[in-house]
mmCIF file of C-alpha atoms in Angstrom:
data_model
loop_
_atom_site.group_PDB
_atom_site.id
_atom_site.type_symbol
_atom_site.label_atom_id
_atom_site.label_comp_id
_atom_site.label_asym_id
_atom_site.label_seq_id
_atom_site.Cartn_x
_atom_site.Cartn_y
_atom_site.Cartn_z
ATOM 1 C CA MET A 17 152.572 92.253 47.506
ATOM 2 C CA THR A 18 151.140 89.407 49.650
ATOM 3 C CA PRO A 19 153.759 88.193 52.180
ATOM 4 C CA THR A 20 154.952 84.666 52.071
ATOM 5 C CA ARG A 21 154.315 82.121 54.858
ATOM 6 C CA ASP A 22 157.863 82.703 56.215
ATOM 7 C CA GLU A 23 157.728 86.483 56.028
ATOM 8 C CA THR A 24 154.384 86.650 57.743
ATOM 9 C CA THR A 25 155.330 84.500 60.720
ATOM 10 C CA ALA A 26 158.921 85.607 60.991
ATOM 11 C CA ALA A 27 157.763 89.224 61.394
ATOM 12 C CA ALA A 28 155.060 88.293 63.886
ATOM 13 C CA GLY A 29 157.011 89.418 66.939
ATOM 14 C CA ALA A 30 157.929 92.843 65.629
ATOM 15 C CA GLY A 31 156.368 95.450 68.051
ATOM 16 C CA GLU A 32 154.344 92.674 69.694
ATOM 17 C CA ARG A 33 153.117 92.804 73.174
ATOM 18 C CA THR A 34 154.123 89.835 75.341
ATOM 19 C CA ALA A 35 151.660 86.913 75.075
ATOM 20 C CA VAL A 36 151.238 84.673 78.094
ATOM 21 C CA VAL A 37 149.248 81.560 78.629
ATOM 22 C CA THR A 38 146.891 81.747 81.648
ATOM 23 C CA GLY A 39 144.521 78.867 81.042
ATOM 24 C CA LEU A 40 144.705 75.283 79.687
ATOM 25 C CA GLY A 41 141.920 72.880 78.724
ATOM 26 C CA VAL A 42 142.630 69.360 77.538
ATOM 27 C CA ALA A 43 140.837 66.367 76.200
ATOM 28 C CA ALA A 44 143.223 63.580 75.303
ATOM 29 C CA PRO A 45 143.148 59.797 74.824
ATOM 30 C CA ASN A 46 145.062 59.275 78.057
ATOM 31 C CA GLY A 47 143.106 61.729 80.206
ATOM 32 C CA LEU A 48 140.111 64.065 80.153
ATOM 33 C CA GLY A 49 141.121 67.340 81.786
ATOM 34 C CA THR A 50 144.491 68.918 82.057
ATOM 35 C CA GLU A 51 145.761 67.416 85.331
ATOM 36 C CA ALA A 52 144.443 63.943 84.702
ATOM 37 C CA TRP A 53 146.065 63.933 81.227
ATOM 38 C CA TRP A 54 149.363 65.317 82.651
ATOM 39 C CA ALA A 55 149.541 62.794 85.505
ATOM 40 C CA ALA A 56 148.953 59.925 83.076
ATOM 41 C CA THR A 57 151.583 61.340 80.667
ATOM 42 C CA LEU A 58 154.159 61.348 83.460
ATOM 43 C CA ARG A 59 153.201 57.818 84.468
ATOM 44 C CA GLY A 60 153.756 56.762 80.797
ATOM 45 C CA GLU A 61 150.141 55.692 80.507
ATOM 46 C CA SER A 62 148.947 55.230 76.965
ATOM 47 C CA GLY A 63 145.472 55.913 75.587
ATOM 48 C CA ILE A 64 146.107 53.924 72.438
ATOM 49 C CA ARG A 65 143.745 50.918 72.267
ATOM 50 C CA PRO A 66 141.610 48.926 69.959
ATOM 51 C CA LEU A 67 138.834 51.114 68.373
ATOM 52 C CA THR A 68 135.493 51.167 70.145
ATOM 53 C CA ARG A 69 133.664 53.961 68.310
ATOM 54 C CA PHE A 70 132.833 51.701 65.403
ATOM 55 C CA ASP A 71 133.493 48.170 64.132
ATOM 56 C CA ALA A 72 137.112 48.389 62.863
ATOM 57 C CA GLY A 73 137.180 44.674 62.020
ATOM 58 C CA PRO A 74 137.012 45.215 58.178
ATOM 59 C CA TYR A 75 139.828 47.789 58.258
ATOM 60 C CA PRO A 76 143.621 47.102 58.128
ATOM 61 C CA ALA A 77 144.259 49.565 61.014
ATOM 62 C CA ARG A 78 142.338 48.965 64.201
ATOM 63 C CA LEU A 79 144.023 51.043 66.880
ATOM 64 C CA ALA A 80 143.296 54.676 67.896
ATOM 65 C CA GLY A 81 143.518 57.129 70.753
ATOM 66 C CA GLU A 82 139.949 57.825 71.939
ATOM 67 C CA VAL A 83 139.165 60.305 74.590
ATOM 68 C CA PRO A 84 137.874 58.296 77.639
ATOM 69 C CA GLY A 85 134.928 59.049 79.840
ATOM 70 C CA PHE A 86 133.543 61.954 77.809
ATOM 71 C CA VAL A 87 129.766 62.047 78.355
ATOM 72 C CA ASP A 88 128.397 64.695 75.966
ATOM 73 C CA GLU A 89 125.524 65.664 78.127
ATOM 74 C CA ASP A 90 127.767 66.532 81.050
ATOM 75 C CA HIS A 91 129.630 69.159 78.977
ATOM 76 C CA VAL A 92 127.235 70.556 76.398
ATOM 77 C CA PRO A 93 123.747 72.111 76.853
ATOM 78 C CA SER A 94 121.007 69.871 75.412
ATOM 79 C CA ARG A 95 120.012 72.562 72.823
ATOM 80 C CA LEU A 96 123.523 72.235 71.305
ATOM 81 C CA LEU A 97 123.608 68.435 71.056
ATOM 82 C CA PRO A 98 121.572 68.166 67.751
ATOM 83 C CA GLN A 99 123.797 70.826 66.067
ATOM 84 C CA THR A 100 127.303 69.753 67.104
ATOM 85 C CA ASP A 101 129.789 67.067 66.133
ATOM 86 C CA ARG A 102 131.862 65.328 68.749
ATOM 87 C CA VAL A 103 134.863 67.529 68.071
ATOM 88 C CA THR A 104 132.839 70.640 68.807
ATOM 89 C CA ARG A 105 131.604 69.156 72.053
ATOM 90 C CA LEU A 106 135.241 68.310 73.067
ATOM 91 C CA SER A 107 136.214 71.863 72.129
ATOM 92 C CA LEU A 108 133.483 73.439 74.226
ATOM 93 C CA ALA A 109 134.528 71.311 77.233
ATOM 94 C CA ALA A 110 138.204 72.207 76.783
ATOM 95 C CA THR A 111 137.299 75.952 76.472
ATOM 96 C CA ALA A 112 135.264 75.820 79.702
ATOM 97 C CA GLU A 113 138.198 74.209 81.517
ATOM 98 C CA ALA A 114 140.633 76.738 80.092
ATOM 99 C CA PHE A 115 138.520 79.684 81.290
ATOM 100 C CA THR A 116 138.199 78.181 84.757
ATOM 101 C CA ASP A 117 141.884 77.549 84.855
ATOM 102 C CA ALA A 118 142.601 81.165 83.856
ATOM 103 C CA GLY A 119 140.162 82.481 86.467
ATOM 104 C CA ILE A 120 138.149 84.371 83.835
ATOM 105 C CA ASP A 121 134.395 84.810 83.453
ATOM 106 C CA PRO A 122 134.102 85.779 79.756
ATOM 107 C CA ALA A 123 130.992 87.828 80.667
ATOM 108 C CA ASP A 124 133.238 90.253 82.520
ATOM 109 C CA LEU A 125 135.307 91.070 79.405
ATOM 110 C CA PRO A 126 134.651 94.187 77.314
ATOM 111 C CA GLU A 127 132.425 93.291 74.346
ATOM 112 C CA TYR A 128 135.147 93.135 71.556
ATOM 113 C CA ALA A 129 138.151 92.392 73.720
ATOM 114 C CA ALA A 130 138.433 88.669 73.184
ATOM 115 C CA GLY A 131 138.416 86.365 70.189
ATOM 116 C CA VAL A 132 138.908 82.752 69.193
ATOM 117 C CA VAL A 133 141.463 81.245 66.775
ATOM 118 C CA THR A 134 141.420 77.473 66.463
ATOM 119 C CA ALA A 135 142.959 74.956 64.100
ATOM 120 C CA SER A 136 141.034 72.164 62.319
ATOM 121 C CA SER A 137 141.845 69.683 59.631
ATOM 122 C CA ALA A 138 138.571 67.693 59.339
ATOM 123 C CA GLY A 139 135.830 69.797 60.929
ATOM 124 C CA GLY A 140 132.789 67.844 62.082
ATOM 125 C CA PHE A 141 133.561 64.714 60.151
ATOM 126 C CA GLU A 142 131.292 62.279 62.052
ATOM 127 C CA PHE A 143 128.341 64.724 61.754
ATOM 128 C CA GLY A 144 128.915 64.908 58.068
ATOM 129 C CA GLN A 145 129.042 61.163 57.723
ATOM 130 C CA ARG A 146 125.763 60.832 59.556
ATOM 131 C CA GLU A 147 123.953 63.307 57.346
ATOM 132 C CA LEU A 148 125.386 61.733 54.174
ATOM 133 C CA GLU A 149 123.931 58.427 55.336
ATOM 134 C CA ALA A 150 120.587 60.084 55.755
ATOM 135 C CA LEU A 151 120.757 61.693 52.341
ATOM 136 C CA TRP A 152 121.482 58.434 50.469
ATOM 137 C CA SER A 153 119.280 56.147 52.552
ATOM 138 C CA LYS A 154 116.217 58.385 53.191
ATOM 139 C CA GLY A 155 116.522 61.417 50.939
ATOM 140 C CA GLY A 156 117.356 65.136 51.229
ATOM 141 C CA ASN A 157 114.430 65.882 53.503
ATOM 142 C CA HIS A 158 116.052 63.922 56.154
ATOM 143 C CA VAL A 159 119.305 65.888 56.185
ATOM 144 C CA SER A 160 119.718 68.198 59.247
ATOM 145 C CA ALA A 161 119.701 71.838 58.563
ATOM 146 C CA TYR A 162 122.713 72.012 60.958
ATOM 147 C CA GLN A 163 124.749 70.237 58.334
ATOM 148 C CA ALA A 164 125.241 73.632 56.797
ATOM 149 C CA PHE A 165 127.726 74.450 59.462
ATOM 150 C CA ALA A 166 128.348 71.539 61.790
ATOM 151 C CA TRP A 167 130.838 69.896 59.398
ATOM 152 C CA PHE A 168 132.864 73.117 58.732
ATOM 153 C CA TYR A 169 136.493 73.767 59.708
ATOM 154 C CA ALA A 170 135.476 76.948 61.489
ATOM 155 C CA VAL A 171 132.619 75.500 63.460
ATOM 156 C CA ASN A 172 134.653 75.181 66.727
ATOM 157 C CA SER A 173 135.689 78.815 66.623
ATOM 158 C CA GLY A 174 132.118 79.819 65.870
ATOM 159 C CA GLN A 175 130.482 77.769 68.629
ATOM 160 C CA ILE A 176 133.071 78.812 71.265
ATOM 161 C CA SER A 177 132.596 82.463 70.212
ATOM 162 C CA ILE A 178 128.739 82.241 70.461
ATOM 163 C CA LYS A 179 128.704 80.344 73.784
ATOM 164 C CA HIS A 180 131.045 82.764 75.544
ATOM 165 C CA GLY A 181 130.244 85.948 73.793
ATOM 166 C CA LEU A 182 133.727 86.377 72.301
ATOM 167 C CA ARG A 183 133.083 88.966 69.604
ATOM 168 C CA GLY A 184 136.681 90.047 68.885
ATOM 169 C CA ALA A 185 138.762 89.016 65.879
ATOM 170 C CA SER A 186 138.568 85.275 65.333
ATOM 171 C CA GLY A 187 139.410 82.657 62.688
ATOM 172 C CA VAL A 188 140.488 79.173 61.851
ATOM 173 C CA LEU A 189 143.767 77.697 60.533
ATOM 174 C CA VAL A 190 143.881 74.588 58.342
ATOM 175 C CA SER A 191 147.415 73.205 58.160
ATOM 176 C CA GLU A 192 146.984 69.640 59.596
ATOM 177 C CA GLN A 193 149.368 68.737 62.407
ATOM 178 C CA ALA A 194 151.061 72.219 62.263
ATOM 179 C CA GLY A 195 147.685 73.875 62.791
ATOM 180 C CA GLY A 196 147.854 73.906 66.563
ATOM 181 C CA LEU A 197 150.969 75.995 66.468
ATOM 182 C CA ASP A 198 149.873 78.144 63.531
ATOM 183 C CA ALA A 199 146.714 78.993 65.455
ATOM 184 C CA VAL A 200 148.654 80.189 68.485
ATOM 185 C CA ALA A 201 150.942 82.319 66.260
ATOM 186 C CA HIS A 202 147.799 83.944 64.713
ATOM 187 C CA ALA A 203 146.268 84.566 68.098
ATOM 188 C CA ARG A 204 149.487 86.155 69.248
ATOM 189 C CA ARG A 205 149.254 88.584 66.364
ATOM 190 C CA HIS A 206 145.682 89.500 67.422
ATOM 191 C CA LEU A 207 147.117 90.470 70.846
ATOM 192 C CA SER A 208 149.672 92.663 69.173
ATOM 193 C CA ARG A 209 146.877 94.473 67.393
ATOM 194 C CA GLY A 210 145.035 95.253 70.601
ATOM 195 C CA ALA A 211 143.015 92.171 71.602
ATOM 196 C CA ARG A 212 143.110 91.433 75.387
ATOM 197 C CA LEU A 213 142.527 87.663 75.211
ATOM 198 C CA VAL A 214 142.293 84.933 72.551
ATOM 199 C CA VAL A 215 141.163 81.331 73.064
ATOM 200 C CA THR A 216 143.446 79.287 70.715
ATOM 201 C CA GLY A 217 144.778 75.882 69.943
ATOM 202 C CA GLY A 218 142.960 72.968 68.333
ATOM 203 C CA LEU A 219 141.189 69.640 68.853
ATOM 204 C CA GLU A 220 140.353 66.979 66.264
ATOM 205 C CA SER A 221 138.020 63.961 66.057
ATOM 206 C CA ALA A 222 137.576 62.010 62.900
ATOM 207 C CA VAL A 223 137.254 58.462 64.451
ATOM 208 C CA CYS A 224 134.435 57.302 62.287
ATOM 209 C CA PRO A 225 134.277 55.095 59.194
ATOM 210 C CA TRP A 226 134.421 58.072 56.818
ATOM 211 C CA GLY A 227 137.242 59.620 58.718
ATOM 212 C CA TRP A 228 138.982 56.249 58.914
ATOM 213 C CA ALA A 229 138.813 55.844 55.139
ATOM 214 C CA ALA A 230 140.582 59.254 54.802
ATOM 215 C CA HIS A 231 143.201 58.327 57.335
ATOM 216 C CA LEU A 232 143.887 55.030 55.573
ATOM 217 C CA ALA A 233 144.185 56.751 52.204
ATOM 218 C CA THR A 234 147.389 58.539 53.374
ATOM 219 C CA GLY A 235 149.166 55.112 53.613
ATOM 220 C CA GLU A 236 150.830 56.313 56.830
ATOM 221 C CA LEU A 237 148.885 54.344 59.477
ATOM 222 C CA SER A 238 150.492 51.465 61.348
ATOM 223 C CA THR A 239 148.606 48.232 60.942
ATOM 224 C CA ARG A 240 150.117 46.580 63.943
ATOM 225 C CA GLU A 241 147.641 45.279 66.545
ATOM 226 C CA ASP A 242 149.818 45.636 69.638
ATOM 227 C CA PRO A 243 149.276 49.180 71.023
ATOM 228 C CA ALA A 244 152.865 49.137 72.425
ATOM 229 C CA ARG A 245 154.403 48.491 68.988
ATOM 230 C CA ALA A 246 152.207 50.420 66.652
ATOM 231 C CA TYR A 247 153.601 53.983 66.973
ATOM 232 C CA LEU A 248 157.403 54.098 67.431
ATOM 233 C CA PRO A 249 158.869 57.394 66.354
ATOM 234 C CA PHE A 250 162.685 57.453 65.850
ATOM 235 C CA ASP A 251 162.734 53.665 66.430
ATOM 236 C CA GLU A 252 164.321 51.168 63.943
ATOM 237 C CA ASP A 253 160.930 49.372 63.816
ATOM 238 C CA ALA A 254 158.850 52.526 63.088
ATOM 239 C CA ASP A 255 156.215 51.759 60.349
ATOM 240 C CA GLY A 256 153.625 54.488 60.692
ATOM 241 C CA HIS A 257 151.499 56.246 63.198
ATOM 242 C CA VAL A 258 148.258 55.805 65.122
ATOM 243 C CA VAL A 259 145.462 58.284 64.839
ATOM 244 C CA GLY A 260 143.959 59.885 67.998
ATOM 245 C CA GLU A 261 141.284 62.469 68.817
ATOM 246 C CA GLY A 262 141.472 65.386 71.149
ATOM 247 C CA GLY A 263 143.952 68.192 71.735
ATOM 248 C CA ALA A 264 144.208 71.360 73.857
ATOM 249 C CA LEU A 265 142.879 74.956 73.981
ATOM 250 C CA LEU A 266 144.792 77.696 75.628
ATOM 251 C CA VAL A 267 143.760 81.165 77.003
ATOM 252 C CA LEU A 268 146.327 83.468 75.547
ATOM 253 C CA GLU A 269 146.458 86.915 77.175
ATOM 254 C CA ASP A 270 148.299 90.161 76.944
ATOM 255 C CA ALA A 271 150.835 90.087 79.700
ATOM 256 C CA GLU A 272 149.976 93.465 81.051
ATOM 257 C CA SER A 273 146.248 92.628 81.249
ATOM 258 C CA ALA A 274 147.169 89.290 82.991
ATOM 259 C CA ARG A 275 149.333 91.061 85.540
ATOM 260 C CA ALA A 276 146.702 93.697 86.203
ATOM 261 C CA ARG A 277 144.165 91.095 87.211
ATOM 262 C CA GLY A 278 146.726 89.042 89.221
ATOM 263 C CA ALA A 279 146.504 86.023 86.907
ATOM 264 C CA ARG A 280 148.649 82.915 87.331
ATOM 265 C CA VAL A 281 150.795 82.540 84.205
ATOM 266 C CA HIS A 282 151.694 79.132 82.792
ATOM 267 C CA GLY A 283 154.335 80.517 80.515
ATOM 268 C CA THR A 284 155.157 82.976 77.800
ATOM 269 C CA VAL A 285 154.737 82.295 74.085
ATOM 270 C CA ALA A 286 158.138 83.895 73.229
ATOM 271 C CA GLY A 287 158.506 83.092 69.588
ATOM 272 C CA CYS A 288 156.528 81.591 66.631
ATOM 273 C CA ALA A 289 157.368 80.882 63.021
ATOM 274 C CA ALA A 290 156.355 78.698 60.097
ATOM 275 C CA THR A 291 157.829 77.558 56.779
ATOM 276 C CA PHE A 292 156.653 75.642 53.808
ATOM 277 C CA ASP A 293 158.626 72.821 52.142
ATOM 278 C CA PRO A 294 159.398 73.387 48.472
ATOM 279 C CA ALA A 295 158.055 71.138 45.764
ATOM 280 C CA PRO A 296 159.870 67.796 45.224
ATOM 281 C CA GLY A 297 163.244 68.248 43.537
ATOM 282 C CA ARG A 298 163.428 72.021 44.472
ATOM 283 C CA GLY A 299 165.052 71.751 47.863
ATOM 284 C CA GLY A 300 164.910 69.920 51.191
ATOM 285 C CA PRO A 301 162.579 70.095 54.149
ATOM 286 C CA ARG A 302 162.467 73.422 56.045
ATOM 287 C CA LEU A 303 161.638 72.381 59.548
ATOM 288 C CA ALA A 304 164.996 73.588 60.893
ATOM 289 C CA ASP A 305 164.355 76.938 59.283
ATOM 290 C CA ALA A 306 161.054 77.286 61.202
ATOM 291 C CA ALA A 307 162.901 76.594 64.428
ATOM 292 C CA ARG A 308 165.567 79.169 63.710
ATOM 293 C CA LEU A 309 162.936 81.768 62.779
ATOM 294 C CA ALA A 310 160.970 81.049 66.011
ATOM 295 C CA LEU A 311 164.133 81.354 68.138
ATOM 296 C CA ALA A 312 165.059 84.541 66.367
ATOM 297 C CA ASP A 313 161.520 85.865 67.067
ATOM 298 C CA ALA A 314 162.042 85.044 70.719
ATOM 299 C CA GLY A 315 165.513 86.727 70.739
ATOM 300 C CA LEU A 316 167.026 83.386 71.714
ATOM 301 C CA THR A 317 169.508 80.901 70.264
ATOM 302 C CA THR A 318 169.737 77.102 70.231
ATOM 303 C CA ALA A 319 171.896 77.276 73.325
ATOM 304 C CA ASP A 320 168.932 78.577 75.253
ATOM 305 C CA VAL A 321 166.676 75.571 74.486
ATOM 306 C CA ASP A 322 166.334 73.068 77.309
ATOM 307 C CA VAL A 323 163.931 70.566 75.702
ATOM 308 C CA VAL A 324 162.383 69.899 72.290
ATOM 309 C CA PHE A 325 158.933 68.437 71.801
ATOM 310 C CA ALA A 326 159.258 66.672 68.480
ATOM 311 C CA ASP A 327 156.801 66.240 65.661
ATOM 312 C CA ALA A 328 157.583 62.452 65.691
ATOM 313 C CA ALA A 329 155.874 61.279 62.511
ATOM 314 C CA GLY A 330 156.588 57.586 63.173
ATOM 315 C CA ARG A 331 157.772 56.883 59.582
ATOM 316 C CA ARG A 332 161.413 56.078 58.927
ATOM 317 C CA ASP A 333 161.859 58.732 56.244
ATOM 318 C CA ALA A 334 160.073 61.517 58.146
ATOM 319 C CA ASP A 335 161.748 60.614 61.497
ATOM 320 C CA ARG A 336 165.226 60.707 59.692
ATOM 321 C CA ALA A 337 164.448 64.144 58.213
ATOM 322 C CA GLU A 338 163.388 65.486 61.638
ATOM 323 C CA ALA A 339 166.460 64.040 63.274
ATOM 324 C CA GLU A 340 168.653 65.734 60.643
ATOM 325 C CA ALA A 341 166.909 69.010 61.410
ATOM 326 C CA LEU A 342 167.567 68.668 65.089
ATOM 327 C CA THR A 343 171.145 67.621 64.712
ATOM 328 C CA ASP A 344 171.656 70.605 62.345
ATOM 329 C CA LEU A 345 170.331 72.882 65.076
ATOM 330 C CA PHE A 346 171.798 71.282 68.170
ATOM 331 C CA GLY A 347 174.363 68.716 67.137
ATOM 332 C CA PRO A 348 174.067 64.900 67.800
ATOM 333 C CA TYR A 349 172.483 64.170 71.104
ATOM 334 C CA GLY A 350 172.617 67.972 71.826
ATOM 335 C CA VAL A 351 169.363 68.596 73.593
ATOM 336 C CA PRO A 352 166.769 66.432 75.331
ATOM 337 C CA VAL A 353 163.971 65.499 72.892
ATOM 338 C CA THR A 354 160.575 64.014 73.740
ATOM 339 C CA ALA A 355 157.384 62.901 71.979
ATOM 340 C CA PRO A 356 154.664 62.262 74.531
ATOM 341 C CA LYS A 357 152.246 61.850 71.679
ATOM 342 C CA THR A 358 153.273 58.201 71.639
ATOM 343 C CA MET A 359 150.641 57.937 74.384
ATOM 344 C CA THR A 360 147.846 59.635 72.407
ATOM 345 C CA GLY A 361 148.602 59.028 68.768
ATOM 346 C CA ARG A 362 148.801 61.847 66.252
ATOM 347 C CA LEU A 363 145.909 64.193 66.801
ATOM 348 C CA SER A 364 146.198 66.233 63.590
ATOM 349 C CA ALA A 365 145.262 69.826 64.406
ATOM 350 C CA GLY A 366 145.045 68.959 68.050
ATOM 351 C CA GLY A 367 148.503 67.404 68.350
ATOM 352 C CA ALA A 368 150.724 70.430 68.367
ATOM 353 C CA SER A 369 148.584 72.382 70.842
ATOM 354 C CA LEU A 370 148.578 69.352 73.197
ATOM 355 C CA ASP A 371 152.408 69.296 72.917
ATOM 356 C CA LEU A 372 152.400 73.061 73.689
ATOM 357 C CA ALA A 373 150.359 72.371 76.808
ATOM 358 C CA ALA A 374 152.870 69.638 77.743
ATOM 359 C CA ALA A 375 155.796 72.017 77.225
ATOM 360 C CA LEU A 376 154.195 74.638 79.558
ATOM 361 C CA LEU A 377 153.581 72.002 82.270
ATOM 362 C CA ALA A 378 157.091 70.565 81.785
ATOM 363 C CA LEU A 379 158.491 74.017 82.572
ATOM 364 C CA ARG A 380 156.120 74.373 85.507
ATOM 365 C CA ASP A 381 157.048 71.053 87.090
ATOM 366 C CA GLN A 382 160.652 70.907 85.882
ATOM 367 C CA VAL A 383 160.209 67.506 84.276
ATOM 368 C CA VAL A 384 160.516 66.127 80.763
ATOM 369 C CA PRO A 385 157.752 63.645 80.021
ATOM 370 C CA PRO A 386 158.759 60.379 78.399
ATOM 371 C CA THR A 387 158.498 59.036 74.904
ATOM 372 C CA THR A 388 157.058 55.580 75.454
ATOM 373 C CA ASN A 389 157.564 52.261 73.592
ATOM 374 C CA VAL A 390 160.712 53.343 71.680
ATOM 375 C CA THR A 391 163.331 50.710 72.602
ATOM 376 C CA ARG A 392 165.712 50.707 69.645
ATOM 377 C CA LEU A 393 166.696 54.193 68.625
ATOM 378 C CA ALA A 394 167.525 54.206 64.928
ATOM 379 C CA ALA A 395 171.143 54.811 64.144
ATOM 380 C CA ASP A 396 170.221 57.682 61.762
ATOM 381 C CA CYS A 397 168.399 59.442 64.506
ATOM 382 C CA PRO A 398 171.163 60.522 66.920
ATOM 383 C CA LEU A 399 168.897 62.193 69.432
ATOM 384 C CA ASP A 400 168.881 62.385 73.212
ATOM 385 C CA LEU A 401 165.359 60.956 73.223
ATOM 386 C CA VAL A 402 163.833 60.851 76.689
ATOM 387 C CA THR A 403 162.410 57.327 76.953
ATOM 388 C CA GLY A 404 161.105 54.976 79.640
ATOM 389 C CA ALA A 405 160.583 57.482 82.532
ATOM 390 C CA PRO A 406 160.328 61.256 83.002
ATOM 391 C CA ARG A 407 163.610 63.077 83.237
ATOM 392 C CA THR A 408 164.335 65.460 86.108
ATOM 393 C CA GLY A 409 167.473 67.110 87.462
ATOM 394 C CA THR A 410 168.048 69.767 84.751
ATOM 395 C CA ALA A 411 166.677 73.283 84.974
ATOM 396 C CA LEU A 412 164.030 73.875 82.321
ATOM 397 C CA ARG A 413 163.394 77.524 81.212
ATOM 398 C CA THR A 414 162.780 77.258 77.455
ATOM 399 C CA ALA A 415 161.020 74.723 75.313
ATOM 400 C CA LEU A 416 160.799 74.366 71.546
ATOM 401 C CA VAL A 417 157.783 72.729 70.070
ATOM 402 C CA LEU A 418 157.850 71.475 66.466
ATOM 403 C CA ALA A 419 155.121 70.330 64.130
ATOM 404 C CA ARG A 420 154.693 69.296 60.495
ATOM 405 C CA GLY A 421 151.563 69.047 58.511
ATOM 406 C CA ARG A 422 150.752 67.054 55.455
ATOM 407 C CA GLY A 423 151.539 69.010 52.285
ATOM 408 C CA GLY A 424 154.683 70.717 53.497
ATOM 409 C CA PHE A 425 153.643 72.761 56.524
ATOM 410 C CA ASN A 426 156.245 73.329 59.266
ATOM 411 C CA ALA A 427 155.673 75.207 62.456
ATOM 412 C CA ALA A 428 157.820 76.027 65.560
ATOM 413 C CA THR A 429 156.862 77.638 68.789
ATOM 414 C CA VAL A 430 159.157 78.781 71.675
ATOM 415 C CA VAL A 431 157.698 78.931 75.134
ATOM 416 C CA THR A 432 159.528 80.174 78.237
ATOM 417 C CA ALA A 433 158.660 79.730 81.963
ATOM 418 C CA GLY A 434 156.710 82.433 83.743
#
């Protein structure tokens, strides 16, 4: 019998070797590179601005989080430029940073010891748009042969694998915003089956007219034009979210292998789980169940959690549902909660992996990054939301990261220091 989503992820930790994060690579709207992004996040510096990648004048939503200062030629070999979308170029840059941070030269790894598991929701959307334009304006002979794979969800995993010679078990997860956590859970399973290292996480970039049409079709984008008032999760004035591009990739390693080579460890992926919401009328949201399963997988309880990185949808109904899940788990105002994605926008498959990177750095630096712009916490969201400035002074050992994807996906990951 095929296991359900819950059974598969809840059992993931059984007999599993310890998975640790030894490398981080980040491309985000408020910073290119891990330390630049983290410093901006702690300063409360937003990357949400008016769109520049195309003329957004005709569209009702005109704000986005765009990765600044990314020059393709500085990060990608010239031979790859004609066959890659922006999201793949961002992914290759993040992978290179993650390997450097981990102190690993992939060429030194045994041939089948390392793999790649990424998350994607749109694939190479801008590449696909460009080739469709060529098809309809010039004809099929003008469509690039690279269209066969450059648009595909798995293209980032494939290009990372080829560039770095990672020939172990690999794959891609498609579960929208939950994907960044689902990919890490899957990578962790590969370690339990004998892999030594897996590059995992997700990035996204669909900031182009075709991608924008898809985003607008959800009806969930804020149409406000003030970047400071457009994305306000858990606020009384919340009316939608802002789309961003970017995300994070992590080097996930077996702890014994990491220790053997003297690696610096950012933290341990202690527990992973996922659930799926039932059809309308057949039950309520199951985000809290995902959190409980992840904590059980880690051998921990809610009392062990020092900070929660929230999904933070930015819609009143979805925020209320997440607040209910958190109060069910921790009680009203029971644990510090933060949503630094207010500075980047929602990054789809890249969002949760970026939150995971933020959680690891929060444990490293003993600081909770702020949720910006939220000034009037909604009465039906009784959360200890960290706003205004970073919070220090409380020992941080364990973080819970939550994510929800369109269509009913819920994911939770528990990370611990060291």
